[in-house]
Each structure stands twice: as C-alpha cells, then as structure tokens.
Amino acid sequence: MKQFLSKIYKNQSNIYKVSLFLLAITLIIYLFPKGGKFKYDFQKGKIWQYETLYAPFDFAVYKTDEEFNAEKDSLKSKHINFYRVDSKIQENVIEQYKSKFAIYFPDSLYSGAIKERLYEVGADILNQIYNKGIVQAEQDNVPGDVVNLVKGNEQTSVFFGDLIQLSQLQHKISSILGSKNASQYAGTFYNLFFDDIKPNVFYDESLTNKVLEEELKSIVGTRGHVEKGKRIIAKGEVIEGERYNMLYSLRKEYESQLWSESNYNWILFGYILLVSITFLMLVLFLYKYRPLVYLNNNKVTFIVFNVLLMIFLTTVALKYNAAFIYVVPMCILPLILKAFFDPRLGLFAHVITVLLLGFIVPNAFEYVFLQIIAGIITIQTITNLHKRANLFISVAQITLIYILGYFGLYIIQEGHIKNIEWQTFGIFILNGLATLAAFPLIYIYEKLFGLVSDVSLLELTDTNSPLLKELAEKAPGTFHHSLQVANLAEAVANEIGANAMLVRVGALYHDVGKMNNPMYFTENQTTSVNPHDELSPKESAQVIIDHVIDGIEIAKKNKLPDRIIDFIRTHHGTSLVYYFYMKEKESAEDANPDDFRYPGPIPFSKETAILMMTDSVEAASKSLKNPTFSVIDGFVERIINKQIEEDQFINANITFKEIQVIKKVLKQKLTNIYHLRVEYPE
C-alpha cells in the first residue's frame, strides 16, 4: 500500500495532467451538437464533384429556410386580430344614464309624455352603439379588415369598420337622433353622455398571439417525398433548384437519423477519438518544444482553460444563431498566450482550437481558413502589448483581414457580389471590438493564475516603485549597480532574441537583499571603514551569501512574481564567494569550499543566464584600474569562461554561439562605459 501511495505521489503531476485532459475532452464532446456529419460537402450554385447520388432511403423534402419564413410572414399578414367585449361597461353606463336623465331633462321643462319618449330615445341610443361596440383603439386595422369579436364564450367575425370609434361617436348619436326626429335635443344628449360613455371593445393581445403561435406551429415543414433509389443529382450537374432542396433535405434527415440509439456509441467514439488526437498534438508540442511549460501544471491548466473558453463561447453563439459565430473573438487566444508565453505556442493552440471547432461550425472550410489567417496576423502584428496603440492598430488589421478574406471567399463561391450580406462585415467589426477585451483579461489571468505579462513587467521597471525607491535610499551603490546591469542585460537579450523586458526587470531587483546589510557590500561603502575587518572570512562570506535569501524574502513580502524571484535565486548560481574563500585558505589550507558557496539553483533559462554573466562582469569591472581594449577583452573572457567551467549554464537553454555574442556585446558596452578611444600613432 505504501509503495502504491508512493508511486501516486511521485506521479501526481502526470496524473493531474491526464485528469485535466480527460476532463477537457469530456467537456468539449458535451458541448458539441448531438448530430452526425453529412459526408458530402456542397454549396448552392456549385458543380456536384462526387459520383451520381441516389436516395439511400425514403425521406421527406424539407422546405428551405426562405420558403418556411415566407410562409410564416404570409400567415402573419393574414392573421385576424381578436377583440374582447366587456358587457359590464354597458350595464354601468345604462345605470348612470338612469340616474342622470332627470337632471338633464327635468319635469319643469318637459311634460310626462315627451320626457318618457326622450328617455326611450336615449336608452335606444346606448343600446345601438354598445350592441355595435365602441372600440378603444384602431390597432393597425383598417375598416375593411375582419376581426374576431369575443363576447363571453361566443366569437363572431365582424368588419372592423362596423365598430364605433370614439371619434365617430358624436356623428353616430346625431344619426340616431335624426332617425327618431329628435335632433333638436342633440346638445342635451351630448352633455348627458359625455362623461359616461366609455369603450367596451378592447384588443386582446394575449389571445391574438396565442392563436397566431398555434397557427405557426401548424405549418408543415415538408413539401414532398423522395423514394429510396431515386436519383438526386448526377456528377457535373449544378446544385440548384430542386436538386439543392433534395440534397438539403437528405443532409438534414441523414444527420438526424445518424444520431440514433443504434449509432450513438459509434459516433460518440468517433468524437472521442478525433478530439483526443487533437489534444494529443497539443500535449506532444508542449512536451517536446515547451518542456518548462509542460512541467508547470498551473500553465498547462491556463492553456487548456483558454481553449475550452473559446470552444464554449463559439458553441453558445452557434446554438443562438449560426451567423454570430464570427462575433466570438478567437484571436484573443493567440494574443493572450503570446503575452504570457511565446508566439509559436499561441499560434499552435489557436490552430488546435480552430480545428476542433471545424467539426461543428457550418461552412467549416471558410471558418477554418479565416480563423487561421486571422491567428497568423495576430501573432505577426501584435508586438509590445504594453503600448496601447499597438493593440488598436493590430485589431484594425485583424478586422481588415477578416473582411477581405470573407469578401474573397464569397466571390469565389457566388461569382458576383449582388447578394452579399453586408451585415457580416459589421459582425467582423464587433469581433475586432471584442478582441480589445484582451487587456482586462490579461490582468484577470495574472491574478488568477499567477502569471506575468509584458504589461506587468513594464510596471515593475518603474524606478519610482516603493521597493526600488527603498533600495535607492538604503543602498544607493547597489541601486546604481542594478541599473547598470539592467542596461547591459537588456542590450544582450535584444541581441540574442531573449525576453529583454523580463531580463531588465530581473536585473533591477536581483540585489534587493543587500538592503538588510548595505555597508557589507563595497559599492555602498563611502568611507574607509569596512565592517568585514571585524569578521572572519567564513562569517563575511555568510553575510554576502545571505543577500540572496534576504532578497527572496523581501521579494515575496512585496509580492513580486515568481519569474522575477527566479532571477534573485539564480543570479549567483552555485558559485564561490571567491575573495573570502581565498582569504580563509591563507590561514587554513583545509578550508571547505561548501562554506563559501551560494545555495543556488543555477540558471535555468536564457534570461537568468544572461543576468549571471552581466552581473558578474559589471561588478568585477569596478576593479579595473587602467582598462584598455585588450584588458576588457581578457577580463570578460575570463569571467564568463570560468562560469562555463563551473557548469553554471548546463540547465539553461543557451548555446555557445549565443554566449559568444553575449561576450561581444559586453565588451562593446564596457568599452563605451570607460570611453576608450583608438590610440593614434605619434
């Protein structure tokens, strides 16, 4: 049991990676639409390049989207609106009429017979107009339209013009009074009815929409039938008209039937196989070409998370509306991976993601072509991400490539631009604007995954930062030395293609540990008093060695990124504090070199190796009394060759050719620092 647990512990990193990739494969397959893939790729108006196709089974001919939408629009335009009658309003108005009639027609002015006749006239007016119905609003109907009138549980169809609108009420009352020879009483009746008559017919939107939805659901999606064995299309024929409709229907029927219970396991196995192969390519790339990234589970998780995020966003857009798949800013993936790693890794992950999406998107060739081209442009154009203008310029270039690529593909497919969908260009512009979200995403990822981008490195180069200001105050000589090393290291990094910004930041902070005991380092000693005179060589060496440990603690306290702390940890490697070792040897020949050795580790990257070389050369150059070209040449060669002999660079991915270039640059820079001139003959 202990051996089993021990094996698990030793292989926990590999177990984590396997679990991560299995989870990623499972999530991707879950996100993929549940349907098979039709084995023929065709486009309307193109030539059928395959062999003559016969119907493999009986299937219905589906209506195209255009036909289906046209039928829906026709149904909507012919749909009859529903109006509901509120009978209580008529009852209330009649009650009000009974109570107010005596006020407007008093006994003092009207005799009993006349008053009784006028009462009957008024009641008849109310009955006539309410039996017709007083409508509240026109609701986009015209008088000739037929509407459904619902009263209680009864429904009748009437012309909208037969209903009385409020604007027609006065005319209707006048007409009824005229027919009853009572026009002279029109003013009194108007005043009597003015405040009480209200509409009793109202547009019923919910019922109208409900009936319309039921009618739309009843639309049949098919318009014919194809029997098994019937020829659908012959090789060389143009895909148009009825041929296109049959191919479209066959593909739809084929994909729906393919994902059936009998084929489910096989199709699922196919998806698992293809997605697994694609992810295997990513794993092999990391393992072979980016071993440091592969060994870091945090970085592997970050890469897989971003691939999954792009696939998730695209599948969501696809389910909502296939036309919006280009709104998803796929170029954010290579952009972000380039910011944290390198362009090659960013492009490779982008291509892998696009290939995975090629299984599910419509017009897969068009999608894959445009996305890969856009990814290449992203890698080539976006440099110095910390400069804001560069991102905007690059996004404009990416958007232009999308537009030009889509335009070219459309011309090839259609042969003209008459029916081009110009709104697609707007979608590409939205894609470009969404790509600008890379800036806040980089910041979020730095906090979530503990990574460092060029933007953060630029912030760390600010010499007015609290930590560097403290270093300048407590150890001004060390601060000046760090600036000199930063300049040298940056120049060297630019020459051999290393990360110049990272090297500069590492150089600025590599000696922050000297703040704890600044006077024990010669660059900070301004008087003839040397604290080491009171210490033994072994104690002095320990004080010098401790500045590495102190620097790591200070850096962690100030929340410097791990990549910067690596420079503090490795800038002396496992070299000796040579001066005090030789001093100890003078008094004790059996001096143990391990007591005078830095704890390490040795440099493990080009950048950390550059810092070790430039730091040693710059510090030792202060001891040169009469520097000449030959002195500087031998001085640089001696220091760096000694580091090579001590195997300080065996873990760093740096070549002998690059080391020779570094020597050359350092010699040139030191020559400029000491203002050496060519000696002219007398």
Coordinates of C-alpha atoms in Angstrom, one line a residue, residues 61-547:
V61 CA -38.2 17.1 -48.9
Y62 CA -38.0 19.9 -46.4
K63 CA -38.9 23.5 -47.1
T64 CA -35.9 25.8 -47.2
D65 CA -35.5 28.4 -44.5
E66 CA -36.5 31.1 -47.1
E67 CA -39.7 29.2 -48.0
F68 CA -40.5 28.5 -44.4
N69 CA -40.0 32.1 -43.4
A70 CA -42.0 33.3 -46.4
E71 CA -45.0 31.1 -45.3
K72 CA -44.7 32.4 -41.8
D73 CA -44.8 36.0 -43.0
S74 CA -47.8 35.3 -45.2
L75 CA -49.6 33.8 -42.3
K76 CA -48.8 36.7 -40.0
S77 CA -50.1 39.2 -42.6
K78 CA -53.4 37.3 -43.0
H79 CA -53.9 36.7 -39.3
I80 CA -57.1 38.1 -37.8
N81 CA -56.9 40.1 -34.6
F82 CA -59.1 39.3 -31.6
Y83 CA -61.1 41.9 -29.6
R84 CA -63.0 41.2 -26.4
V85 CA -66.3 42.8 -25.4
D86 CA -66.7 43.9 -21.7
S87 CA -70.5 43.7 -21.1
K88 CA -70.2 45.3 -17.6
I89 CA -69.4 48.7 -19.1
Q90 CA -72.7 48.8 -21.0
E91 CA -74.6 47.9 -17.8
N92 CA -72.7 50.6 -15.8
V93 CA -73.3 53.3 -18.5
I94 CA -77.1 52.5 -18.5
E95 CA -77.2 52.8 -14.7
Q96 CA -75.5 56.1 -14.9
Y97 CA -78.0 57.2 -17.6
K98 CA -81.0 56.3 -15.5
S99 CA -79.7 58.3 -12.5
K100 CA -78.7 61.4 -14.5
F101 CA -81.6 61.6 -17.0
A102 CA -83.9 63.5 -14.7
I103 CA -81.2 66.1 -14.1
Y104 CA -80.7 66.9 -17.8
F105 CA -84.5 66.5 -18.6
P106 CA -86.3 68.0 -15.6
D107 CA -90.1 67.8 -15.1
S108 CA -90.3 71.6 -15.0
L109 CA -89.2 71.7 -18.7
Y110 CA -90.6 68.5 -20.2
S111 CA -94.1 67.0 -19.9
G112 CA -94.6 63.4 -18.9
A113 CA -95.2 62.0 -22.5
I114 CA -92.3 63.9 -24.1
K115 CA -89.9 63.0 -21.2
E116 CA -90.9 59.4 -21.5
R117 CA -90.3 59.4 -25.2
L118 CA -86.9 61.1 -24.8
Y119 CA -85.9 58.6 -22.2
E120 CA -86.7 55.8 -24.6
V121 CA -84.6 57.6 -27.3
G122 CA -81.6 57.9 -25.0
A123 CA -81.8 54.2 -23.9
D124 CA -82.1 53.2 -27.6
I125 CA -79.0 55.2 -28.5
L126 CA -77.0 53.4 -25.8
N127 CA -78.2 50.0 -26.8
Q128 CA -77.5 50.6 -30.5
I129 CA -73.9 51.9 -30.0
Y130 CA -73.0 49.3 -27.4
N131 CA -74.5 46.5 -29.5
K132 CA -72.3 47.6 -32.3
G133 CA -69.4 48.0 -29.9
I134 CA -67.2 51.1 -29.1
V135 CA -63.6 50.2 -29.8
Q136 CA -60.7 51.7 -27.8
A137 CA -58.0 51.9 -30.5
E138 CA -57.5 51.0 -34.2
Q139 CA -54.6 48.6 -33.5
D140 CA -53.3 49.0 -37.1
N141 CA -56.6 47.8 -38.6
V142 CA -58.4 49.4 -41.5
P143 CA -62.2 49.5 -41.8
G144 CA -62.2 46.6 -44.4
D145 CA -60.3 44.2 -42.1
V146 CA -62.2 41.4 -40.5
V147 CA -61.7 41.0 -36.7
N148 CA -62.9 38.4 -34.3
L149 CA -65.2 39.7 -31.6
V150 CA -65.3 37.7 -28.4
K151 CA -68.3 38.2 -26.0
G152 CA -68.4 35.7 -23.1
N153 CA -67.9 32.3 -24.7
E154 CA -69.1 33.4 -28.1
Q155 CA -67.0 34.5 -31.0
T156 CA -68.2 36.3 -34.1
S157 CA -66.3 37.8 -37.1
V158 CA -67.1 41.4 -38.0
F159 CA -65.7 44.1 -40.1
F160 CA -63.5 46.5 -38.1
G161 CA -65.4 49.4 -39.8
D162 CA -68.6 48.2 -38.2
L163 CA -67.2 49.0 -34.7
I164 CA -67.7 52.6 -33.5
Q165 CA -64.6 54.5 -32.7
L166 CA -64.7 57.3 -30.1
S167 CA -64.0 59.9 -32.8
Q168 CA -67.2 58.7 -34.6
L169 CA -69.4 58.7 -31.5
Q170 CA -70.9 62.2 -31.9
H171 CA -71.8 61.6 -35.6
K172 CA -73.4 58.2 -34.6
I173 CA -75.6 59.8 -31.9
S174 CA -76.6 62.6 -34.3
S175 CA -77.6 60.0 -36.9
I176 CA -79.8 58.0 -34.4
L177 CA -81.5 61.2 -33.1
G178 CA -82.2 62.3 -36.7
S179 CA -83.9 59.0 -37.5
K180 CA -86.1 59.5 -34.4
N181 CA -86.9 63.2 -35.2
A182 CA -85.2 64.3 -32.1
S183 CA -82.2 66.2 -33.5
Q184 CA -83.2 69.4 -31.5
Y185 CA -82.2 67.5 -28.3
A186 CA -78.7 66.6 -29.6
G187 CA -76.8 69.1 -27.4
T188 CA -78.5 67.9 -24.2
F189 CA -77.9 64.3 -25.0
Y190 CA -74.2 65.1 -25.8
N191 CA -73.8 66.6 -22.4
L192 CA -75.6 63.7 -20.7
F193 CA -73.4 61.1 -22.4
F194 CA -70.1 63.0 -22.5
D195 CA -68.6 61.7 -19.2
D196 CA -70.3 58.3 -19.1
I197 CA -69.9 56.6 -22.5
K198 CA -66.7 54.5 -22.5
P199 CA -65.3 51.9 -24.9
N200 CA -66.5 48.4 -24.4
V201 CA -64.3 46.6 -27.0
F202 CA -60.6 46.1 -26.3
Y203 CA -57.8 44.5 -28.3
D204 CA -56.9 41.1 -26.8
E205 CA -53.2 40.8 -27.5
S206 CA -52.6 37.6 -25.5
L207 CA -55.4 35.7 -27.3
T208 CA -54.3 37.1 -30.7
N209 CA -50.6 36.0 -30.1
K210 CA -51.7 32.6 -28.7
V211 CA -53.8 31.8 -31.7
L212 CA -51.1 33.1 -34.0
E213 CA -48.5 30.8 -32.3
E214 CA -50.8 27.8 -32.7
E215 CA -51.2 28.6 -36.4
L216 CA -47.5 29.0 -36.9
K217 CA -46.8 25.6 -35.2
S218 CA -49.3 24.0 -37.6
I219 CA -47.1 24.9 -40.6
V220 CA -45.8 21.8 -42.2
G221 CA -42.0 21.7 -42.6
T222 CA -42.0 19.4 -45.6
R223 CA -43.4 19.7 -49.2
G224 CA -42.8 16.4 -50.9
H225 CA -41.3 12.9 -50.7
V226 CA -38.3 11.1 -52.3
E227 CA -38.3 7.4 -52.5
K228 CA -35.3 5.2 -52.0
G229 CA -33.2 4.7 -55.1
K230 CA -34.3 7.9 -56.9
R231 CA -31.5 9.8 -58.5
I232 CA -30.9 13.0 -56.6
I233 CA -28.0 14.6 -58.6
A234 CA -25.5 13.4 -61.2
K235 CA -21.8 14.2 -61.3
G236 CA -21.2 17.5 -63.0
E237 CA -24.7 18.9 -62.5
V238 CA -25.2 22.3 -60.9
I239 CA -26.5 22.3 -57.4
E240 CA -29.6 24.5 -57.7
G241 CA -33.4 24.4 -57.6
E242 CA -35.0 21.1 -56.7
R243 CA -31.6 19.3 -56.7
Y244 CA -30.4 21.6 -53.9
N245 CA -33.7 21.1 -52.0
M246 CA -33.3 17.3 -52.1
L247 CA -29.6 17.5 -51.0
Y248 CA -30.5 19.9 -48.2
S249 CA -33.3 17.5 -47.1
L250 CA -31.1 14.4 -47.3
R251 CA -28.4 16.0 -45.2
K252 CA -30.9 17.1 -42.6
E253 CA -32.6 13.7 -42.5
Y254 CA -29.2 11.9 -42.6
E255 CA -27.8 13.8 -39.6
S256 CA -31.0 13.4 -37.6
Q257 CA -31.1 9.7 -38.2
L258 CA -27.4 9.1 -37.8
W259 CA -27.5 10.3 -34.1
S260 CA -29.9 7.5 -33.2
E261 CA -29.7 5.0 -30.4
S262 CA -28.2 2.3 -32.7
N263 CA -25.4 4.6 -33.9
Y264 CA -25.0 6.7 -30.7
N265 CA -22.0 4.8 -29.3
W266 CA -20.1 4.7 -32.6
I267 CA -20.5 8.4 -33.3
L268 CA -19.5 9.2 -29.7
F269 CA -16.5 7.0 -30.1
G270 CA -15.6 8.9 -33.3
Y271 CA -15.8 12.3 -31.5
I272 CA -13.7 11.0 -28.6
L273 CA -11.1 9.7 -31.0
L274 CA -10.8 12.9 -33.0
V275 CA -10.8 15.2 -30.0
S276 CA -8.3 13.0 -28.2
I277 CA -5.9 13.0 -31.2
T278 CA -6.2 16.8 -31.4
F279 CA -5.4 17.2 -27.7
L280 CA -2.5 14.7 -28.0
M281 CA -0.9 17.0 -30.6
L282 CA -1.1 19.8 -28.0
V283 CA 0.5 17.6 -25.3
L284 CA 3.3 16.4 -27.6
F285 CA 4.0 20.0 -28.6
L286 CA 4.3 21.1 -25.0
Y287 CA 6.3 18.1 -24.0
K288 CA 8.8 18.3 -26.9
Y289 CA 9.2 22.1 -27.5
R290 CA 8.0 23.7 -24.3
P291 CA 9.2 21.3 -21.5
L292 CA 9.2 24.1 -18.9
V293 CA 5.5 24.9 -19.6
Y294 CA 4.7 21.2 -19.7
L295 CA 6.2 20.6 -16.3
N296 CA 4.2 23.5 -14.8
N297 CA 0.6 22.3 -14.1
N298 CA -0.6 25.8 -13.5
K299 CA 0.5 26.9 -17.0
V300 CA -1.0 23.8 -18.6
T301 CA -4.3 24.4 -16.8
F302 CA -4.2 28.0 -18.1
I303 CA -3.7 26.9 -21.7
V304 CA -6.5 24.2 -21.6
F305 CA -8.9 26.7 -19.8
N306 CA -8.5 29.2 -22.7
V307 CA -9.0 26.6 -25.3
L308 CA -12.2 25.4 -23.6
L309 CA -13.4 29.0 -23.1
M310 CA -13.1 29.7 -26.9
I311 CA -15.0 26.5 -27.7
F312 CA -17.7 27.2 -25.2
L313 CA -18.3 30.7 -26.5
T314 CA -18.4 29.5 -30.1
T315 CA -20.9 26.7 -29.3
V316 CA -23.1 29.2 -27.4
A317 CA -23.1 31.5 -30.4
L318 CA -23.8 28.6 -32.7
K319 CA -26.8 27.5 -30.7
Y320 CA -28.2 31.0 -30.6
N321 CA -27.6 32.0 -34.2
A322 CA -25.0 30.4 -36.5
A323 CA -24.5 33.9 -38.2
F324 CA -22.9 35.1 -34.9
I325 CA -20.0 32.6 -34.7
Y326 CA -17.7 35.3 -36.0
V327 CA -18.6 37.6 -33.2
V328 CA -16.6 35.3 -30.9
P329 CA -13.1 36.9 -30.7
M330 CA -11.0 33.8 -31.4
C331 CA -7.9 36.0 -31.9
I332 CA -7.9 36.7 -28.2
L333 CA -6.5 33.1 -27.7
P334 CA -3.2 33.6 -29.6
L335 CA -2.9 37.1 -28.3
I336 CA -3.1 36.1 -24.6
L337 CA -0.9 33.1 -25.0
K338 CA 1.7 35.2 -26.8
A339 CA 1.6 37.7 -23.9
F340 CA 2.3 35.1 -21.3
F341 CA 4.4 32.5 -23.3
D342 CA 5.6 32.9 -26.9
P343 CA 4.1 33.4 -30.4
R344 CA 4.7 29.8 -31.5
L345 CA 2.8 28.3 -28.6
G346 CA 0.0 30.9 -29.1
L347 CA -0.4 30.1 -32.8
F348 CA -0.3 26.3 -32.2
A349 CA -3.0 26.4 -29.5
H350 CA -5.1 28.7 -31.8
V351 CA -4.9 26.2 -34.7
I352 CA -5.8 23.3 -32.5
T353 CA -8.9 25.1 -31.2
V354 CA -10.0 26.1 -34.7
L355 CA -9.6 22.5 -35.9
L356 CA -11.8 21.3 -33.1
L357 CA -14.5 23.9 -34.0
G358 CA -14.3 22.8 -37.6
F359 CA -16.2 19.7 -36.6
I360 CA -19.3 21.7 -35.7
V361 CA -19.5 25.0 -37.5
P362 CA -21.3 25.5 -40.8
N363 CA -19.1 26.1 -43.8
A364 CA -16.1 24.6 -42.0
F365 CA -13.5 25.4 -44.7
E366 CA -14.5 29.1 -44.7
Y367 CA -14.4 29.2 -40.9
V368 CA -11.1 27.4 -40.5
F369 CA -9.4 29.4 -43.3
L370 CA -10.5 32.8 -41.9
Q371 CA -9.7 32.0 -38.3
I372 CA -6.2 30.5 -39.0
I373 CA -5.3 33.5 -41.3
A374 CA -6.5 35.9 -38.5
G375 CA -4.5 34.0 -35.9
I376 CA -1.3 34.3 -38.0
I377 CA -1.9 38.0 -38.4
T378 CA -2.4 38.3 -34.7
I379 CA 0.9 36.7 -33.9
Q380 CA 2.8 38.7 -36.5
T381 CA 1.3 42.2 -35.8
I382 CA 0.9 42.4 -32.1
T383 CA 4.2 43.3 -30.5
N384 CA 4.9 45.3 -27.4
L385 CA 1.5 44.8 -26.0
H386 CA 2.2 47.2 -23.2
K387 CA 1.9 50.0 -25.8
R388 CA -1.8 50.6 -26.1
A389 CA -1.7 52.0 -29.6
N390 CA -0.2 48.7 -30.9
L391 CA -3.2 46.7 -29.8
F392 CA -5.7 49.1 -31.6
I393 CA -3.6 49.0 -34.8
S394 CA -3.4 45.2 -34.7
V395 CA -7.1 44.8 -34.1
A396 CA -7.8 47.0 -37.1
Q397 CA -5.5 44.8 -39.2
I398 CA -7.2 41.6 -37.9
T399 CA -10.6 43.0 -38.7
L400 CA -9.5 44.0 -42.2
I401 CA -8.1 40.5 -42.9
Y402 CA -11.5 39.0 -41.8
I403 CA -13.3 41.3 -44.2
L404 CA -11.0 40.8 -47.1
G405 CA -10.9 37.0 -46.6
Y406 CA -14.7 36.8 -46.4
F407 CA -15.1 39.0 -49.4
G408 CA -12.7 36.9 -51.5
L409 CA -14.4 33.6 -50.4
Y410 CA -17.8 34.9 -51.3
I411 CA -16.7 36.0 -54.8
I412 CA -15.2 32.5 -55.4
Q413 CA -18.4 30.8 -54.2
E414 CA -21.0 33.1 -55.9
G415 CA -19.2 34.6 -58.8
H416 CA -20.7 38.0 -58.0
I417 CA -21.5 40.3 -55.1
K418 CA -25.1 41.0 -55.8
N419 CA -26.5 39.1 -52.8
I420 CA -23.5 39.6 -50.4
E421 CA -24.7 40.0 -46.8
W422 CA -23.1 43.3 -45.8
Q423 CA -24.1 42.9 -42.2
T424 CA -21.5 40.2 -41.9
F425 CA -18.8 43.0 -42.2
G426 CA -20.5 44.5 -39.1
I427 CA -20.1 41.2 -37.3
F428 CA -16.4 41.3 -38.1
I429 CA -16.1 44.8 -36.7
L430 CA -17.8 43.6 -33.5
N431 CA -15.3 40.8 -33.4
G432 CA -12.5 43.3 -33.5
L433 CA -14.0 45.4 -30.7
A434 CA -14.4 42.2 -28.6
T435 CA -10.7 41.5 -29.1
L436 CA -9.9 44.6 -27.2
A437 CA -11.1 42.7 -24.1
A438 CA -7.6 41.1 -24.1
F439 CA -6.4 43.9 -21.9
P440 CA -8.6 43.3 -18.9
L441 CA -8.4 39.6 -19.4
I442 CA -4.6 39.7 -19.1
Y443 CA -4.9 41.4 -15.8
I444 CA -7.5 38.9 -14.5
Y445 CA -5.4 36.0 -15.7
E446 CA -2.4 37.4 -13.9
K447 CA -4.3 37.4 -10.6
L448 CA -6.0 34.0 -11.1
F449 CA -3.0 32.0 -12.4
G450 CA -0.1 34.0 -11.0
L451 CA 1.4 34.6 -14.5
V452 CA 3.4 37.7 -15.7
S453 CA 2.8 39.6 -18.9
D454 CA 4.8 42.4 -20.6
V455 CA 2.3 44.9 -19.2
S456 CA 3.1 43.9 -15.6
L457 CA 6.9 43.8 -16.4
L458 CA 6.6 47.3 -17.7
E459 CA 5.0 48.4 -14.4
L460 CA 7.9 46.7 -12.5
T461 CA 10.5 48.7 -14.4
D462 CA 9.3 51.9 -12.8
T463 CA 12.2 53.1 -10.6
N464 CA 9.7 55.1 -8.6
S465 CA 8.1 52.0 -7.3
P466 CA 8.2 51.7 -3.4
L467 CA 10.7 48.8 -3.4
L468 CA 13.2 50.3 -5.8
K469 CA 13.0 53.7 -4.0
E470 CA 13.7 51.9 -0.8
L471 CA 16.7 50.2 -2.4
A472 CA 18.0 53.6 -3.7
E473 CA 17.7 55.1 -0.2
K474 CA 19.3 52.3 1.8
A475 CA 21.8 51.0 -0.7
P476 CA 22.5 53.7 -3.4
G477 CA 25.5 51.9 -4.7
T478 CA 23.6 48.7 -5.2
F479 CA 20.8 50.6 -6.9
H480 CA 23.3 52.2 -9.4
H481 CA 24.9 48.8 -10.0
S482 CA 21.4 47.3 -10.7
L483 CA 20.6 50.0 -13.2
Q484 CA 23.9 49.3 -15.0
V485 CA 23.3 45.6 -15.0
A486 CA 19.8 46.1 -16.3
N487 CA 21.1 48.2 -19.2
L488 CA 23.7 45.6 -20.1
A489 CA 21.4 42.7 -19.7
E490 CA 18.7 44.3 -21.9
A491 CA 21.2 45.0 -24.7
V492 CA 22.4 41.4 -24.6
A493 CA 18.9 40.0 -24.6
N494 CA 17.9 42.0 -27.6
E495 CA 21.0 40.8 -29.4
I496 CA 20.3 37.0 -28.9
G497 CA 16.5 37.2 -29.1
A498 CA 15.7 36.6 -25.4
N499 CA 12.9 38.4 -23.4
A500 CA 14.6 41.8 -22.9
M501 CA 11.8 43.2 -20.7
L502 CA 11.9 40.2 -18.4
V503 CA 15.7 40.4 -18.1
R504 CA 15.6 44.1 -17.3
V505 CA 13.1 43.6 -14.5
G506 CA 15.1 40.7 -13.1
A507 CA 18.3 42.8 -13.1
L508 CA 16.6 45.7 -11.3
Y509 CA 15.5 43.6 -8.4
H510 CA 18.2 40.9 -8.3
D511 CA 20.2 42.5 -5.4
V512 CA 17.3 43.9 -3.2
G513 CA 18.5 41.6 -0.5
K514 CA 21.5 43.9 0.1
M515 CA 19.2 46.4 1.7
N516 CA 19.4 44.4 5.0
N517 CA 23.2 44.9 5.3
P518 CA 24.1 47.5 2.7
M519 CA 27.5 48.5 4.2
Y520 CA 28.9 45.0 3.9
F521 CA 29.0 45.5 0.1
T522 CA 31.8 47.6 -1.4
E523 CA 29.5 49.6 -3.8
N524 CA 27.8 51.1 -0.7
Q525 CA 30.9 51.9 1.3
T526 CA 31.6 55.6 1.2
T527 CA 34.3 55.7 3.9
S528 CA 37.5 53.7 4.6
V529 CA 35.7 51.7 7.4
N530 CA 35.0 48.1 6.2
P531 CA 32.7 46.0 8.5
H532 CA 34.3 42.8 7.2
D533 CA 37.5 43.7 9.0
E534 CA 35.9 42.7 12.3
L535 CA 34.6 39.3 10.9
S536 CA 36.2 36.1 10.0
P537 CA 36.3 35.1 6.3
K538 CA 33.6 32.5 6.9
E539 CA 31.3 35.0 8.6
S540 CA 31.9 37.6 5.9
A541 CA 31.1 35.0 3.2
Q542 CA 27.8 34.1 5.0
V543 CA 26.8 37.8 5.1
I544 CA 27.4 38.0 1.4
I545 CA 25.6 34.7 0.7
D546 CA 22.6 35.8 2.8
H547 CA 21.7 38.6 0.5

